[in-house]
Each structure stands twice: as C-alpha cells, then as structure tokens.
Coordinates of C-alpha atoms in Angstrom, one line a residue:
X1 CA 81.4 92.2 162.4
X2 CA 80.7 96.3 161.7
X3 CA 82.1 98.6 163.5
X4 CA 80.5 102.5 163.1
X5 CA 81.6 105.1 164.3
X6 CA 79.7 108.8 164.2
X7 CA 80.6 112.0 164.8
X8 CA 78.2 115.4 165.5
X9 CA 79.0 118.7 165.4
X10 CA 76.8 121.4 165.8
X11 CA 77.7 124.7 163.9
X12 CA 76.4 128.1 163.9
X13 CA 73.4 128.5 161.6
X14 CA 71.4 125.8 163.2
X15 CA 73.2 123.3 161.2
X16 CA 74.2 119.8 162.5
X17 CA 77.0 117.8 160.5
X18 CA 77.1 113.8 161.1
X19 CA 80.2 112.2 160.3
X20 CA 79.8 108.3 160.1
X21 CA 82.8 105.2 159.0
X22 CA 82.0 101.8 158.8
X23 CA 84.2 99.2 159.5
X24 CA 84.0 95.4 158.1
X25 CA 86.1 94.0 161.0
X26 CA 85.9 90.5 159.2
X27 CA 87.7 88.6 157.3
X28 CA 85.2 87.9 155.0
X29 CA 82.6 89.6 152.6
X30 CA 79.8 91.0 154.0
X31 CA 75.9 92.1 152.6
X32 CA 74.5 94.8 154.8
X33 CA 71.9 97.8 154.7
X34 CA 73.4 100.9 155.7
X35 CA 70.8 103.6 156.9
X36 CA 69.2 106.3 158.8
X37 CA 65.9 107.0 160.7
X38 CA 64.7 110.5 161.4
X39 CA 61.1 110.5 162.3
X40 CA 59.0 113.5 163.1
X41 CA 55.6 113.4 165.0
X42 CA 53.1 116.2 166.8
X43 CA 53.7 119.1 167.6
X44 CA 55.6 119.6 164.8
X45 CA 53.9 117.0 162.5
X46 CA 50.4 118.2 161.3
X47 CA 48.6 118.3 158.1
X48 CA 50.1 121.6 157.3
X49 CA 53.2 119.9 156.7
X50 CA 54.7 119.1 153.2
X51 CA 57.9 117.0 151.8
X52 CA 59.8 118.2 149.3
X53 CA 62.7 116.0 147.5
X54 CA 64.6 116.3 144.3
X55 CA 62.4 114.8 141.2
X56 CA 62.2 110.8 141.5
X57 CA 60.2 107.7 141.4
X58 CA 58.3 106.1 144.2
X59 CA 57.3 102.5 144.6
X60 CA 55.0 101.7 146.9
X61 CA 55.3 97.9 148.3
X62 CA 54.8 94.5 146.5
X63 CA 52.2 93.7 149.8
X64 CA 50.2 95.8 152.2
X65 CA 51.8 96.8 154.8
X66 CA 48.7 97.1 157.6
X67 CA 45.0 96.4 157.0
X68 CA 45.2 100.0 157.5
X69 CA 47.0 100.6 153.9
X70 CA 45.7 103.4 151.7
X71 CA 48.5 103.2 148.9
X72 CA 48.1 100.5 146.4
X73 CA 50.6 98.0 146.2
X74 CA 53.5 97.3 143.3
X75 CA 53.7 100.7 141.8
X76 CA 56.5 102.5 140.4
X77 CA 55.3 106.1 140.0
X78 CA 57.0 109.8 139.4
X79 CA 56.7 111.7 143.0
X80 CA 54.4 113.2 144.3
X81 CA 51.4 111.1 142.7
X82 CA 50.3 107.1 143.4
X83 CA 47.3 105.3 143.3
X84 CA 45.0 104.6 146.7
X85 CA 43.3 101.5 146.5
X86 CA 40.4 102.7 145.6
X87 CA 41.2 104.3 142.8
X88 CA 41.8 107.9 143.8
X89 CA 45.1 109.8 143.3
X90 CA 47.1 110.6 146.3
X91 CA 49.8 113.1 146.6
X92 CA 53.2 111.6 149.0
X93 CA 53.8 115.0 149.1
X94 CA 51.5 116.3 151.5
X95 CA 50.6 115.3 155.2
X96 CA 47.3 113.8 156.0
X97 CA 45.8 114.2 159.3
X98 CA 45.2 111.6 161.8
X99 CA 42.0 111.1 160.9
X100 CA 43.5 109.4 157.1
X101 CA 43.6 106.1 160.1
X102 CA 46.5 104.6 157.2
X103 CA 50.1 102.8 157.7
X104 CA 51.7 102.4 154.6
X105 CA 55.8 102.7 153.4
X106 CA 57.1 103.8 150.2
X107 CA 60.2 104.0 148.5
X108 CA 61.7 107.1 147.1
X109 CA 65.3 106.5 144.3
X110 CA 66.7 108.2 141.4
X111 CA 67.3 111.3 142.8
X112 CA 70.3 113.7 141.6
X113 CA 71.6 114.7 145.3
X114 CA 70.4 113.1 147.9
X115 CA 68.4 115.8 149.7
X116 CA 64.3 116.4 151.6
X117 CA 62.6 119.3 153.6
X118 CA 59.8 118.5 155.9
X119 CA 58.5 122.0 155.8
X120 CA 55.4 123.1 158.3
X121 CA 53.9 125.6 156.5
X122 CA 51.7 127.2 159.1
X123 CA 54.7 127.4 161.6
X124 CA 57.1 128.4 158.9
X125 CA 59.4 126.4 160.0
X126 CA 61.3 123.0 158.8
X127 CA 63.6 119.8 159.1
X128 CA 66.2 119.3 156.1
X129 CA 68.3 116.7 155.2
X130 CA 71.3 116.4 153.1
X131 CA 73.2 113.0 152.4
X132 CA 75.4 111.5 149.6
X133 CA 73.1 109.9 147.8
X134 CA 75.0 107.9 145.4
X135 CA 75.6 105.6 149.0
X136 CA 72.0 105.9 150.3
X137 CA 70.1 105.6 147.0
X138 CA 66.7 104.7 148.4
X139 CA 64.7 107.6 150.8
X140 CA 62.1 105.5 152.9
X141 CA 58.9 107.2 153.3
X142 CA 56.9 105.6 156.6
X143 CA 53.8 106.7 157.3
X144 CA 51.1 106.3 160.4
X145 CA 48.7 108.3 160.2
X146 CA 46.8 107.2 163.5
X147 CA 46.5 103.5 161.3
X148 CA 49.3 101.1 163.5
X149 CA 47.1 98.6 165.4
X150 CA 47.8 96.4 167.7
X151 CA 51.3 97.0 170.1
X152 CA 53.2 99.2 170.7
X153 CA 50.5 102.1 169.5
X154 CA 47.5 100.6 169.6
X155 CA 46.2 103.3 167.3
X156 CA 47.3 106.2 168.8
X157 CA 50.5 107.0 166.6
X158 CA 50.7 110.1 164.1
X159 CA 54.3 109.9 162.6
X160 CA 56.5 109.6 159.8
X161 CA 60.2 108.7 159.0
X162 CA 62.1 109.6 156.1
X163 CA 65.1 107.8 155.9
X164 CA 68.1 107.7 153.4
X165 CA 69.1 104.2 153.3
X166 CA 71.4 102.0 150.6
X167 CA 69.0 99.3 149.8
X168 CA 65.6 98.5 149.7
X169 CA 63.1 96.7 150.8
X170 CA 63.3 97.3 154.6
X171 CA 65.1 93.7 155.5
X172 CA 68.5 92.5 154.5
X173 CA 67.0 89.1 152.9
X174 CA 64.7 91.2 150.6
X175 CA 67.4 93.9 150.1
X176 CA 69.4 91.1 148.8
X177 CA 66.7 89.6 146.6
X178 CA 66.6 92.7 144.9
X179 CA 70.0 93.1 144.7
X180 CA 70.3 96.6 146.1
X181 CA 72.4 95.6 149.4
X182 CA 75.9 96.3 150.6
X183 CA 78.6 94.6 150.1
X184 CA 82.1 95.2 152.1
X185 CA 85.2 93.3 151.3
X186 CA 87.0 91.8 154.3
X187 CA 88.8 95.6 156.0
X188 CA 87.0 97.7 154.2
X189 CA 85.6 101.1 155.3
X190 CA 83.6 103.1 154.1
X191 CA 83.2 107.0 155.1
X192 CA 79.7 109.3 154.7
X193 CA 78.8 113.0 155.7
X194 CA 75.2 114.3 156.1
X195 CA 73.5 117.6 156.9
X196 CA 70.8 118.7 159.1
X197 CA 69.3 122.1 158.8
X198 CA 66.9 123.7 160.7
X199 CA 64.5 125.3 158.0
X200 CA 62.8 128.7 157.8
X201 CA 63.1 129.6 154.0
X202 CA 61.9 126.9 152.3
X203 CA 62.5 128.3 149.0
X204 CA 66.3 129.2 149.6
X205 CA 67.1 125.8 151.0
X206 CA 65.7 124.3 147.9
X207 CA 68.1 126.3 145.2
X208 CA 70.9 125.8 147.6
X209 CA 70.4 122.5 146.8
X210 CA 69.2 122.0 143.8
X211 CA 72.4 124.5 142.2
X212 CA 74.6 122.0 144.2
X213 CA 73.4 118.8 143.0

C-alpha cells in the first residue's frame, strides 16, 4: 500500500538531485525497507577503482553468500579491513579484478553523513553519492567479481552496487528480525533528498563533505 513518488533534476555542475516521498496509503501500520541501487560495471569499473565513505563498521554476512565467497562470514569490523576466509586481510576499499572469481555482500552503518565516492583513479574520474543518512543507515556493498554462477551471469558478471538503504539484511523478514526495518503509521509520508555528483577532484569532494557532516 506505498505510494513513491521521485523527482530528478539535473543542475549545472554535473549534479543530479533525486527528490523521493513515500506514501503509506493504508490504514494500517506498515514494516518496509526503503532503498536504493546504483551499480557500476566495465568500462568504468576496473581494479583502479576505489570507495571511499565516511569512517564506519562493516559486517560482512551471518552465511555465505555464493560458493564463490572470499569474505568470512559474521564479522563486525572498522572499514576498510575484514577477514577472507582464509585468513588473509582484505581491504573493501579497493576493487579487485575479475580474476578475484568472488560474490560476496557487506554492510556498511554508523556513518556521520550519509555519503561514498567510487573514484577511478586511472581515468580520474568518479560517481558520488550523497543521502540523509539518519533515514538510510545501512550502505550495502555487493560485490561480483566475475564469481555469480549459475543464471542470469553464468560467470561472466564484473559489478558492484552500493546502495543506501534503511535496514538490513537484504529481505524484509530478516530486516525485521533484526529490528532495523520501517515502520509507517497508517497516512504517513515520509520525504528524502539525495545527490549525485559526477567526480573529478576526489579530494575536494571529500572536505565538502566531510565539513558538512
């Protein structure tokens, strides 16, 4: 019983504003995730890439997500670093190529500000993303590196998606077991504004940020 509705406008600067409200049309409570899924892939994706975020924690999932998983499962770390399953130390914060054959998700929260950059450094050129983050508290980190069997990939995906979201895990029963979901009384609506820049100083996005969180 939701209604959204979402507004874009494009602004000079290479900027892109998206204006979003959410309806409960019901007459009754409702539990919901709220979220959103930009995902990037080749050309633009390559192991040259890195993510930067606002200090936080990551946890990684309580199961594998693939055969293919290189993160261990059920940690709660301080980004960038978590444990592989063998052992090893693996930086979030830096793109591996294909050729890491992995499918793994993790979950990024207590951020101040809700803000990323997905910064190529080799083209000089990057994707950032500004939201309210006291709404979307959780920044889901998918990753394929070239490790998604089976349909609709078969193998052959390189990607990832980093997406501001309200709750986590990524279903509504397990959002609610963790008591991280939603809830809209009967009529209520509920308004959000995020950013999207187009990036080529990394460094000057970051303060911008950072001196307005």
């Amino acid at each position: 019983p939701f209604r959204i509705r979402k507004t874009l406008t494009l602004r000079q600067g290479c900027m892109l504003e998206i204006h979003e409200t959410v309806d409960n049309q019901s007459a009754e409570t409702m539990d919901c995730t709220w979220g959103h899924h930009p995902a990037f892939g080749t050309p633009f994706l390559d192991e040259t890439c890195r993510v930067v975020v606002a200090p936080c924690r990551v946890k990684t999932q309580e199961e594998y997500v693939s055969p293919n998983s290189r993160l261990e499962k059920g940690q709660d770390c301080e980004w960038p670093i978590v444990r592989g399953r063998k052992g090893e130390n693996i930086d979030l914060s830096r793109i591996p190529s294909k050729e890491a054959h992995s499918h793994d998700m993790a979950y990024l929260y207590g951020f101040r500000g809700g803000w990323y950059a997905l910064f190529n450094e080799r083209r000089k050129l990057g994707f950032g993303l500004s939201w309210d983050g006291e709404l979307f508290k959780y920044l889901w980190f998918w990753q394929v590196y070239g490790g998604w069997h089976g349909p609709p990939w078969h193998g052959a995906s390189y990607n990832i998606g980093l997406e501001p979201c309200s709750s986590y895990p990524s279903s509504l029963t397990q959002a609610i077991r963790s008591g991280s979901q939603l809830t809209f009384a009967p009529g209520e609506s509920v308004q959000t504004h995020l950013e999207v820049s187009v990036i080529s100083d990394l460094e000057e996005f970051i303060h911008r940020h950072r001196m307005a969180a």
